[in-house]
């Protein structure tokens, strides 16, 4: 049986075949046989047949940056290093597939973020935690898989400027604990080499309890001399075999994972110990701040999960060693469709920071529902933390502009799997593409990115491009409207996290409550409540602590309000809940109808795949609408002013 080959996403080079095959390649100041340069040339030949290419060394161009310029003689890419060459070639290809002729190509850029990383939550049995696009293409039956698909993956990542990939789940269990042993070094070194050829450093997630689990010791106390000695030997062994390894990502003391708290040590004790051990090899330790009490009592109104990251990590600002980076989720809870920005971002002023976002649509529709997430990432990046008189946005902080540090950037939980189209929903690839582009250049707009992705993936006529672009740009708000209202989050089915269950998390241990009763809803996070508001700098603390100045889309995140509370729109809170849910469902149907209108211009297979997803999305939107509206009607006893059907 013939198996269909996977799609080429935004590198599908539809027109390339029609062009004549030979052209000159000139390389000056680089070794044309060096893997990165050779891969750049191969990519160019594949995408732009018949066009000449010159690759020139130019010291004046910043690291990883490039200047790509077209002329009658073809394309010239100048850079000071090999990654710059690779990115410059991809930039030229992008411009040509976005409508420029070769002579018109002109772009000069260098990355705004030093680290631009993908985090895979892939398990070694092939499953993917929160994966909605099939199984892992890195792991199968506890073995590492390397093939054509791995190379295509690396090409896609290089084309959007990704320079680091963590291949395994942050929940490191079973076989994954053995990734730092002889059992896997051979394959890992092959993978690392393949990645290096595309400017990507290999990283792995690490089990903090490795000394116990694979070392046979009875402790993993980070201050124990025997434990430190064990790590020294282990890391030496790892770097003997994987000299290019970037370092490790660690989830400690979180959701049942082991960590320094067991031994009465701090997060800094844990991170610094590993960082010191890995330092001689140039490695880094990326330490996650997703640490909170996941065995909370729902009766307890004082403990607030939103506070946890700041409470655990802020006090140690300045104590983390210089090859430690703290990785901070964009919001204080967990990747909801709307959350305020984590107060740790910029709250820390002496510590390297990476912003973590989730491309995998765990709470945003499982790559069934359309949800273009770039506007959400933009909001986070543009947020003024007030940590500095000038350079105070999250983009400033994580890029290193605020502190003048060189370790920081952006990481994303990726949405890929071994589905033929990589991302389950073909349109979810826009988030994958968009994250990389945005991490490289945080000034790009959500619309520019959407248009690039559409042009490269589908190459549509203007009118149809506009339709698809508008669909993407509307989708996040539509999803927000038919799911949980005004920043409250969490009304999802527990465990799976798809579909509504208004009280699904209300009486659970996870610290995720909406506190609705017959009079009102919301969590009081002001001084009178949990005090979370005060984790922000004064300007923001003040803004959030008053429902009148708090951005309305977040008002229930910060305040418990009566259903009769009047919003700026002149609507009561309850009426807003009804209206937004009716509108959201209707607008979801609008998205599906727009997709139908593209039938003639989208390749048949992709069209059908996405159409199936829209059918499911409409069921989902309807379910959300009716469950949420009915729930609040029954709680409040207040009827919909417009008399629509509520059950
Ligand atoms: O959102 C939660 C997920 C877990 C995940 C965890 C984390 C990898 O539900 O599946 O575990 O976050 O970020 O560590």
XYZ file of C-alpha atoms and ligand atoms in Angstrom:
661
model
C 0.000 0.000 0.000
C 1.284 3.413 -0.884
C 1.533 5.737 2.080
C 0.827 9.381 1.541
C 3.727 11.640 2.409
C 3.287 14.321 5.029
C 2.617 17.888 3.992
C 5.328 20.496 3.641
C 3.438 23.152 5.611
C 4.616 26.638 4.636
C 7.584 25.242 2.703
C 5.523 23.605 0.008
C 7.213 25.471 -2.870
C 4.313 25.004 -5.213
C 5.846 26.971 -8.080
C 9.381 25.632 -7.867
C 8.866 22.714 -10.229
C 8.035 24.934 -13.152
C 11.302 26.815 -13.015
C 14.495 25.840 -14.871
C 16.921 23.889 -12.727
C 20.430 25.320 -12.852
C 21.897 28.523 -11.502
C 25.177 29.766 -10.012
C 25.970 29.410 -6.335
C 28.798 31.574 -4.991
C 30.075 31.217 -1.429
C 32.647 33.615 0.032
C 33.958 33.518 3.572
C 32.030 30.393 4.536
C 32.717 26.737 3.982
C 30.111 25.638 1.478
C 30.372 22.101 2.781
C 29.660 23.052 6.375
C 26.303 21.425 7.167
C 24.422 24.661 7.877
C 25.671 26.324 4.689
C 25.080 23.212 2.620
C 21.544 22.919 3.983
C 20.873 26.576 3.198
C 22.030 26.055 -0.379
C 20.002 22.872 -0.761
C 16.909 24.653 0.497
C 17.389 27.512 -1.892
C 17.777 25.168 -4.833
C 14.609 23.391 -3.856
C 12.580 26.575 -3.456
C 13.970 28.891 -6.079
C 15.238 26.920 -8.990
C 16.923 28.857 -11.728
C 17.920 31.784 -9.499
C 21.568 32.457 -8.607
C 22.632 32.736 -4.997
C 25.652 34.410 -3.369
C 26.469 33.841 0.275
C 28.943 36.361 1.650
C 30.664 36.823 4.981
C 30.102 40.265 6.494
C 31.467 40.918 9.971
C 29.329 43.980 10.509
C 26.089 42.030 10.585
C 24.989 41.003 14.105
C 25.080 37.346 15.120
C 22.285 35.242 13.581
C 21.324 38.296 11.528
C 21.341 38.679 7.761
C 20.939 40.976 4.823
C 19.121 39.431 1.863
C 19.082 41.411 -1.343
C 17.884 40.661 -4.837
C 19.333 42.032 -8.067
C 19.358 41.162 -11.756
C 22.107 38.650 -10.916
C 20.058 36.783 -8.332
C 19.956 36.805 -4.550
C 22.793 37.795 -2.234
C 22.718 36.873 1.446
C 25.249 38.410 3.792
C 25.814 37.359 7.387
C 28.521 37.082 10.008
C 27.747 33.497 10.953
C 26.252 30.358 9.464
C 22.902 30.708 11.192
C 22.581 34.160 9.680
C 23.159 32.636 6.244
C 20.497 30.017 6.860
C 17.960 32.554 8.125
C 18.770 34.958 5.300
C 18.160 32.276 2.709
C 14.841 31.403 4.306
C 13.945 35.100 4.396
C 14.608 35.407 0.660
C 12.495 32.328 0.008
C 9.694 33.734 2.156
C 9.711 37.039 0.366
C 9.561 35.335 -3.016
C 6.656 33.138 -1.963
C 4.934 36.183 -0.518
C 4.824 37.758 -3.925
C 8.166 39.436 -4.559
C 10.217 38.804 -7.661
C 13.825 37.835 -6.981
C 15.108 41.320 -7.895
C 12.749 42.854 -5.354
C 13.924 40.790 -2.377
C 15.227 43.081 0.365
C 15.347 42.342 4.063
C 17.768 43.018 6.854
C 17.059 41.524 10.252
C 18.525 39.965 13.318
C 16.658 38.139 16.064
C 15.166 40.121 18.910
C 15.354 37.144 21.276
C 18.554 35.186 21.934
C 16.678 31.924 22.632
C 13.778 30.832 20.440
C 12.731 27.423 21.583
C 10.234 24.676 21.030
C 9.275 22.422 23.933
C 7.911 19.027 22.993
C 5.806 17.216 25.558
C 6.574 13.942 23.786
C 6.812 10.745 25.796
C 9.053 7.866 24.846
C 6.174 5.466 24.317
C 5.148 7.736 21.443
C 2.278 9.477 23.186
C 2.256 13.248 23.532
C 0.981 14.986 26.640
C -1.648 17.476 25.493
C -0.942 16.471 21.910
C -3.736 16.790 19.348
C -1.932 15.849 16.137
C -1.174 12.185 16.477
C 1.826 10.558 18.053
C 5.412 11.633 18.515
C 7.763 11.666 15.531
C 10.775 11.598 17.888
C 9.900 8.547 19.950
C 8.343 5.159 19.349
C 8.388 2.164 21.686
C 10.999 3.811 23.878
C 13.370 4.332 20.978
C 14.439 7.512 19.207
C 13.280 7.742 15.614
C 15.307 9.656 13.025
C 14.278 9.861 9.407
C 13.134 12.121 6.569
C 10.435 13.464 8.767
C 12.963 14.574 11.377
C 14.838 16.486 8.709
C 11.683 18.154 7.451
C 10.858 19.144 11.000
C 14.308 20.727 11.374
C 13.823 22.610 8.086
C 10.488 24.003 9.259
C 12.000 25.104 12.541
C 15.020 26.726 10.888
C 12.749 28.526 8.439
C 11.111 30.367 11.341
C 14.307 30.967 13.289
C 14.002 28.375 16.057
C 17.431 27.731 17.595
C 16.650 25.317 20.422
C 14.419 22.265 20.764
C 13.590 20.264 23.888
C 12.576 16.886 22.543
C 10.986 15.233 25.591
C 8.149 16.007 27.974
C 8.880 18.068 31.074
C 7.242 15.261 33.030
C 10.249 12.964 32.829
C 9.323 9.421 33.738
C 10.183 5.844 32.844
C 12.469 5.452 29.851
C 12.847 9.228 29.489
C 14.881 9.267 32.708
C 17.418 7.175 30.816
C 17.952 9.696 28.023
C 21.086 10.718 29.913
C 22.505 7.211 29.803
C 24.417 5.118 27.334
C 21.189 3.533 26.168
C 20.372 6.607 24.068
C 23.603 8.525 23.440
C 24.122 7.071 19.974
C 20.787 8.159 18.595
C 20.846 11.438 20.468
C 24.172 12.339 18.964
C 22.783 11.641 15.495
C 19.794 13.827 16.242
C 21.947 16.574 17.698
C 24.066 16.572 14.550
C 21.048 16.728 12.275
C 19.676 19.638 14.304
C 23.037 21.444 14.293
C 22.884 21.438 10.522
C 19.808 23.628 10.831
C 21.170 25.894 13.554
C 19.188 24.131 16.267
C 20.597 23.089 19.600
C 19.295 19.937 21.190
C 17.978 20.214 24.747
C 16.370 17.649 26.987
C 14.034 17.678 29.960
C 15.673 16.281 33.047
C 14.403 14.229 35.960
C 15.519 16.003 39.115
C 15.422 12.662 40.926
C 17.855 11.014 38.485
C 20.365 10.256 41.262
C 17.670 8.081 42.816
C 15.945 6.737 39.738
C 18.915 5.884 37.597
C 21.757 6.325 40.086
C 20.441 4.012 42.777
C 21.026 6.594 45.503
C 18.617 7.256 48.337
C 18.502 11.040 47.953
C 18.591 13.801 45.351
C 19.119 16.607 47.853
C 20.840 19.301 45.783
C 23.150 20.257 48.643
C 24.310 16.719 49.370
C 27.980 16.275 48.332
C 27.395 12.751 47.068
C 24.495 13.943 44.935
C 26.594 16.752 43.475
C 29.416 14.327 42.734
C 26.947 12.013 40.997
C 25.731 14.857 38.798
C 29.309 15.900 38.006
C 30.106 12.444 36.704
C 26.812 12.189 34.877
C 27.047 15.531 33.134
C 30.629 14.848 32.128
C 29.518 11.553 30.594
C 26.656 13.318 28.786
C 28.890 16.018 27.314
C 31.568 13.514 26.307
C 28.930 11.964 24.081
C 26.825 15.025 23.220
C 29.242 17.949 23.101
C 26.716 20.244 21.436
C 23.890 19.713 23.903
C 22.357 23.065 24.835
C 21.387 22.063 28.351
C 18.348 20.953 30.281
C 14.805 22.016 31.037
C 13.573 21.128 34.525
C 10.076 20.856 35.959
C 10.611 20.425 39.676
C 8.237 20.396 42.640
C 5.285 20.656 40.316
C 2.322 18.365 39.842
C 4.006 15.455 41.537
C 7.470 15.858 40.017
C 10.414 15.626 42.404
C 12.347 18.706 43.433
C 14.395 20.486 46.056
C 11.410 21.200 48.347
C 11.476 17.568 49.513
C 14.779 18.331 51.222
C 13.815 21.726 52.577
C 15.847 23.417 49.834
C 14.809 26.314 47.618
C 14.195 26.357 43.884
C 17.438 28.334 43.560
C 19.361 25.611 45.425
C 18.118 23.079 42.902
C 18.693 25.161 39.797
C 22.093 26.493 40.854
C 23.497 23.081 41.699
C 22.731 21.773 38.213
C 23.853 25.030 36.612
C 27.232 24.885 38.341
C 27.759 21.314 37.254
C 26.890 22.034 33.619
C 28.725 25.356 33.405
C 32.150 24.011 32.348
C 30.482 22.600 29.222
C 28.738 25.844 28.322
C 25.321 24.360 29.111
C 22.333 26.135 30.595
C 19.601 25.128 33.024
C 16.115 26.296 32.155
C 14.072 26.012 35.316
C 10.299 26.231 35.130
C 8.332 28.459 37.496
C 5.132 26.432 37.193
C 5.265 25.529 40.885
C 2.035 25.572 42.885
C 0.009 23.560 45.367
C -2.029 21.069 43.355
C -3.650 19.533 46.402
C -5.550 22.582 47.537
C -8.815 22.511 49.482
C -11.551 24.277 47.523
C -12.998 25.535 50.797
C -9.850 27.591 51.335
C -10.355 31.122 49.983
C -6.948 32.444 51.022
C -4.618 30.181 49.106
C -4.465 31.441 45.533
C -2.776 29.422 42.816
C -2.256 32.609 40.816
C 0.095 33.850 43.532
C 2.285 30.765 43.642
C 4.922 31.498 40.986
C 5.718 34.912 42.402
C 5.609 33.711 45.995
C 8.080 30.908 45.308
C 10.484 32.661 42.954
C 10.505 36.414 43.526
C 12.189 36.293 46.923
C 15.196 34.572 45.352
C 15.693 37.150 42.592
C 19.431 37.675 42.258
C 20.275 34.294 43.774
C 20.040 32.325 40.532
C 23.396 31.732 38.854
C 24.084 33.299 35.488
C 23.533 30.144 33.426
C 20.109 29.596 34.967
C 17.051 30.874 33.140
C 13.639 30.859 34.739
C 10.922 29.821 32.328
C 7.646 31.561 33.128
C 4.237 30.776 31.647
C 2.559 33.835 30.140
C -0.166 33.895 32.768
C -0.170 33.083 36.480
C -2.538 30.118 36.076
C -2.186 27.883 33.051
C -2.650 28.871 29.418
C -6.306 29.903 29.634
C -7.852 31.784 26.727
C -7.526 34.993 28.761
C -5.283 35.629 31.747
C -3.377 38.627 32.998
C 0.375 38.546 32.400
C 2.343 36.737 35.094
C 3.660 39.272 37.617
C 6.943 37.334 37.716
C 7.749 38.578 34.194
C 9.540 41.807 34.960
C 8.827 41.210 38.652
C 12.223 39.545 38.591
C 14.840 42.173 37.789
C 18.082 40.283 38.358
C 17.286 36.936 36.798
C 17.332 35.576 33.243
C 13.789 34.944 32.045
C 12.136 33.013 29.240
C 8.495 33.511 28.373
C 6.631 30.205 27.920
C 3.517 30.097 25.767
C 1.491 27.145 24.552
C 0.947 26.561 20.855
C -0.652 23.205 21.622
C -4.306 24.107 22.100
C -4.842 22.443 25.457
C -7.406 24.936 26.732
C -8.077 26.634 23.436
C -9.837 23.984 21.421
C -7.512 20.996 20.879
C -6.708 22.026 17.312
C -10.326 21.254 16.531
C -11.595 24.761 17.151
C -9.898 27.508 15.176
C -7.923 29.710 17.520
C -5.141 31.852 16.102
C -3.003 32.572 19.132
C -0.589 35.198 17.839
C -2.774 38.096 19.061
C -2.631 36.568 22.554
C 1.176 36.298 22.417
C 1.388 39.880 21.151
C -0.661 41.162 24.081
C 1.695 39.454 26.477
C 4.822 40.788 24.756
C 3.458 44.334 24.613
C 2.349 44.406 28.248
C 3.961 47.168 30.299
C 5.205 45.638 33.517
C 6.517 49.005 34.839
C 9.736 47.318 35.911
C 11.821 50.008 34.215
C 11.226 53.618 33.186
C 11.736 52.805 29.509
C 12.299 49.166 28.689
C 9.486 47.610 30.631
C 7.434 45.452 28.286
C 7.565 41.684 28.521
C 9.301 41.739 25.131
C 11.958 44.045 26.611
C 12.398 41.831 29.656
C 12.741 38.448 27.991
C 14.852 39.701 25.084
C 17.440 40.982 27.554
C 16.951 44.654 26.658
C 15.851 45.610 30.168
C 18.692 44.024 32.099
C 21.309 43.927 29.369
C 21.575 40.161 29.759
C 22.169 37.716 26.954
C 20.197 34.700 28.135
C 16.479 34.887 27.617
C 13.826 34.640 24.990
C 10.695 32.711 24.196
C 9.684 29.061 24.386
C 6.521 27.364 23.229
C 4.856 24.070 23.950
C 4.590 22.843 20.386
C 1.457 21.543 18.662
C 3.006 18.977 16.323
C 2.607 15.215 15.992
C 2.926 12.583 13.318
C -0.352 13.453 11.586
C 0.173 13.958 7.855
C -0.445 17.671 8.263
C 1.710 17.891 11.446
C -0.765 19.987 13.468
C -4.099 18.119 13.282
C -5.968 21.141 12.031
C -4.164 22.530 8.980
C -4.978 26.036 10.179
C -3.252 25.418 13.519
C 0.034 25.514 11.609
C -0.412 29.283 11.561
C 0.293 29.251 15.289
C 3.409 27.163 14.826
C 4.706 29.399 12.068
C 3.635 32.523 13.919
C 5.352 31.681 17.165
C 8.705 31.308 15.449
C 8.346 34.485 13.425
C 7.264 36.429 16.485
C 10.074 35.073 18.661
C 12.504 36.229 15.957
C 10.856 39.596 15.480
C 8.491 40.645 18.259
C 7.536 43.766 16.271
C 5.712 41.828 13.558
C 1.944 42.169 13.758
C -0.464 39.263 14.053
C -1.857 40.209 10.661
C 1.516 40.366 8.890
C 2.338 36.933 10.230
C -1.038 35.541 9.200
C -0.626 36.897 5.672
C 2.862 35.438 5.325
C 1.661 32.065 6.486
C -1.299 32.072 4.110
C 0.790 33.162 1.160
C 3.417 30.504 1.732
C 0.999 27.714 2.573
C -1.818 28.309 0.095
C -0.818 31.217 -2.142
C -4.381 32.540 -2.441
C -5.748 35.367 -4.569
C -6.156 38.622 -2.639
C -9.860 38.292 -1.913
C -9.530 34.789 -0.511
C -6.388 35.709 1.392
C -8.386 38.476 3.057
C -11.111 36.040 4.045
C -8.731 33.534 5.572
C -6.737 36.260 7.271
C -9.874 37.703 8.801
C -10.921 34.239 9.986
C -7.626 33.805 11.790
C -7.741 37.249 13.339
C -11.321 36.845 14.595
C -10.920 33.343 15.922
C -9.445 33.918 19.358
C -12.172 36.297 20.374
C -14.835 33.983 19.033
C -13.449 31.121 21.086
C -13.283 33.335 24.141
C -16.883 34.436 23.693
C -18.448 31.008 23.670
C -16.259 29.623 26.481
C -15.597 31.128 29.898
C -16.476 34.770 30.485
C -14.328 37.782 31.404
C -11.074 36.089 32.314
C -12.456 33.554 34.766
C -11.217 30.486 32.848
C -11.379 26.821 33.829
C -14.983 25.908 33.022
C -13.688 22.957 31.029
C -13.993 19.237 31.320
C -11.367 18.242 33.847
C -8.545 16.020 32.607
C -9.193 16.307 28.875
C -9.767 20.063 28.843
C -12.064 20.088 25.817
C -15.689 21.154 26.077
C -17.652 22.784 28.887
C -18.081 21.679 32.463
C -18.840 24.797 34.442
C -18.287 23.197 37.838
C -15.772 20.642 36.587
C -12.962 22.237 38.561
C -15.040 23.998 41.197
C -14.751 21.491 44.000
C -11.376 20.055 43.029
C -7.858 20.271 44.389
C -6.340 22.226 41.530
C -6.800 25.775 42.800
C -8.968 26.799 39.859
C -12.302 28.215 41.005
C -14.945 30.621 39.721
C -16.808 30.948 43.060
C -20.198 31.477 41.446
C -23.295 31.528 43.656
C -26.837 32.873 43.178
C -25.657 36.476 43.513
C -22.407 36.710 41.618
C -19.189 35.254 40.277
C -15.437 35.846 40.247
C -12.367 35.604 42.436
C -11.497 38.488 44.695
C -7.771 38.939 44.153
C -7.595 42.426 45.639
C -6.150 43.205 49.042
C -9.445 42.182 50.632
C -9.219 38.879 48.840
C -6.088 36.896 48.054
C -3.866 39.950 47.597
C -2.612 38.704 44.224
C -3.113 42.196 42.726
C -0.256 43.503 44.795
C 2.278 41.266 43.119
C 2.283 43.789 40.257
C 4.142 47.083 40.222
C 2.059 49.862 41.689
C 0.553 51.205 38.459
C -0.764 47.801 37.470
C -1.723 46.820 41.011
C -3.881 49.922 41.205
C -5.431 49.361 37.810
C -6.369 45.764 38.553
C -7.631 46.332 42.076
C -10.550 48.522 41.030
C -13.224 46.899 38.859
C -13.756 50.271 37.172
C -10.163 50.471 35.905
C -9.483 46.770 35.554
C -9.575 45.787 31.859
C -13.038 44.369 31.522
C -11.999 41.188 29.765
C -10.206 40.279 33.014
C -12.649 41.644 35.519
C -13.751 38.278 36.927
C -10.159 37.158 37.268
C -9.638 39.941 39.786
C -13.066 40.591 41.295
C -16.113 38.838 42.626
C -19.042 40.798 41.201
C -22.832 40.608 41.352
C -24.688 39.530 38.208
C -26.300 42.962 38.224
C -22.928 44.749 38.029
C -22.961 47.248 35.160
C -20.207 46.880 32.587
C -18.886 49.773 30.492
C -21.006 48.567 27.624
C -24.080 49.468 29.676
C -24.930 45.790 30.037
C -25.247 43.921 33.276
C -22.728 41.186 33.920
C -25.324 38.462 33.453
C -26.570 39.982 30.218
C -22.984 40.115 28.987
C -22.589 36.415 29.716
C -25.725 35.597 27.718
C -24.911 37.949 24.839
C -21.312 36.881 24.431
C -22.239 33.214 24.405
C -24.955 33.669 21.815
C -22.646 35.848 19.736
C -19.697 33.506 20.061
C -21.661 30.534 18.808
C -23.059 32.549 15.931
C -19.633 33.879 15.011
C -18.225 30.365 15.053
C -20.799 29.559 12.394
C -19.534 32.599 10.532
C -16.011 31.194 10.569
C -17.236 27.868 9.227
C -19.206 29.603 6.479
C -16.131 31.590 5.492
C -14.191 28.382 5.222
C -16.876 26.923 2.962
C -16.473 29.924 0.684
C -12.820 28.933 0.111
C -13.663 25.508 -1.263
C -12.434 26.221 -4.766
C -9.077 27.673 -3.829
C -7.878 25.328 -1.068
C -6.468 21.913 -2.033
C -9.187 19.337 -1.631
C -7.619 17.237 1.103
C -6.800 20.206 3.305
C -10.204 21.718 2.689
C -11.936 18.539 3.808
C -9.794 18.072 6.886
C -10.509 21.572 8.107
C -14.181 21.332 7.264
C -14.491 18.271 9.486
C -12.926 20.241 12.299
C -15.372 23.081 11.843
C -18.278 20.654 12.141
C -16.906 19.585 15.508
C -16.216 23.164 16.540
C -19.830 24.120 15.920
C -21.035 21.286 18.160
C -18.583 22.416 20.785
C -19.591 26.074 20.562
C -23.243 25.163 20.896
C -22.549 22.990 23.912
C -20.548 25.750 25.572
C -23.191 28.342 24.850
C -26.052 26.302 26.240
C -24.297 24.899 29.272
C -22.827 28.210 30.392
C -26.015 30.179 29.780
C -28.208 27.589 31.466
C -25.882 27.352 34.415
C -25.960 31.078 35.070
C -29.660 31.412 34.403
C -30.342 28.679 36.914
C -27.959 30.174 39.483
C -29.095 33.768 39.136
C -32.743 33.383 38.180
C -32.299 36.426 35.943
C -33.834 36.060 32.493
C -32.182 36.995 29.195
C -33.452 40.440 28.181
C -33.739 39.242 24.622
C -35.769 36.188 25.522
C -33.588 33.686 23.657
C -33.715 30.010 24.456
C -31.900 29.048 27.613
C -32.418 25.590 28.985
O -1.289 22.661 31.758
C -0.736 21.700 32.562
C -0.998 20.474 31.803
C -0.047 19.354 32.110
C 1.378 19.902 31.943
C 1.567 21.054 32.909
C 2.932 21.716 32.785
C 3.327 18.797 31.136
O -2.327 20.084 32.009
O -0.301 18.326 31.218
O 2.361 18.916 32.127
O 0.621 22.044 32.646
O 3.012 22.750 32.155
O 3.886 21.212 33.316
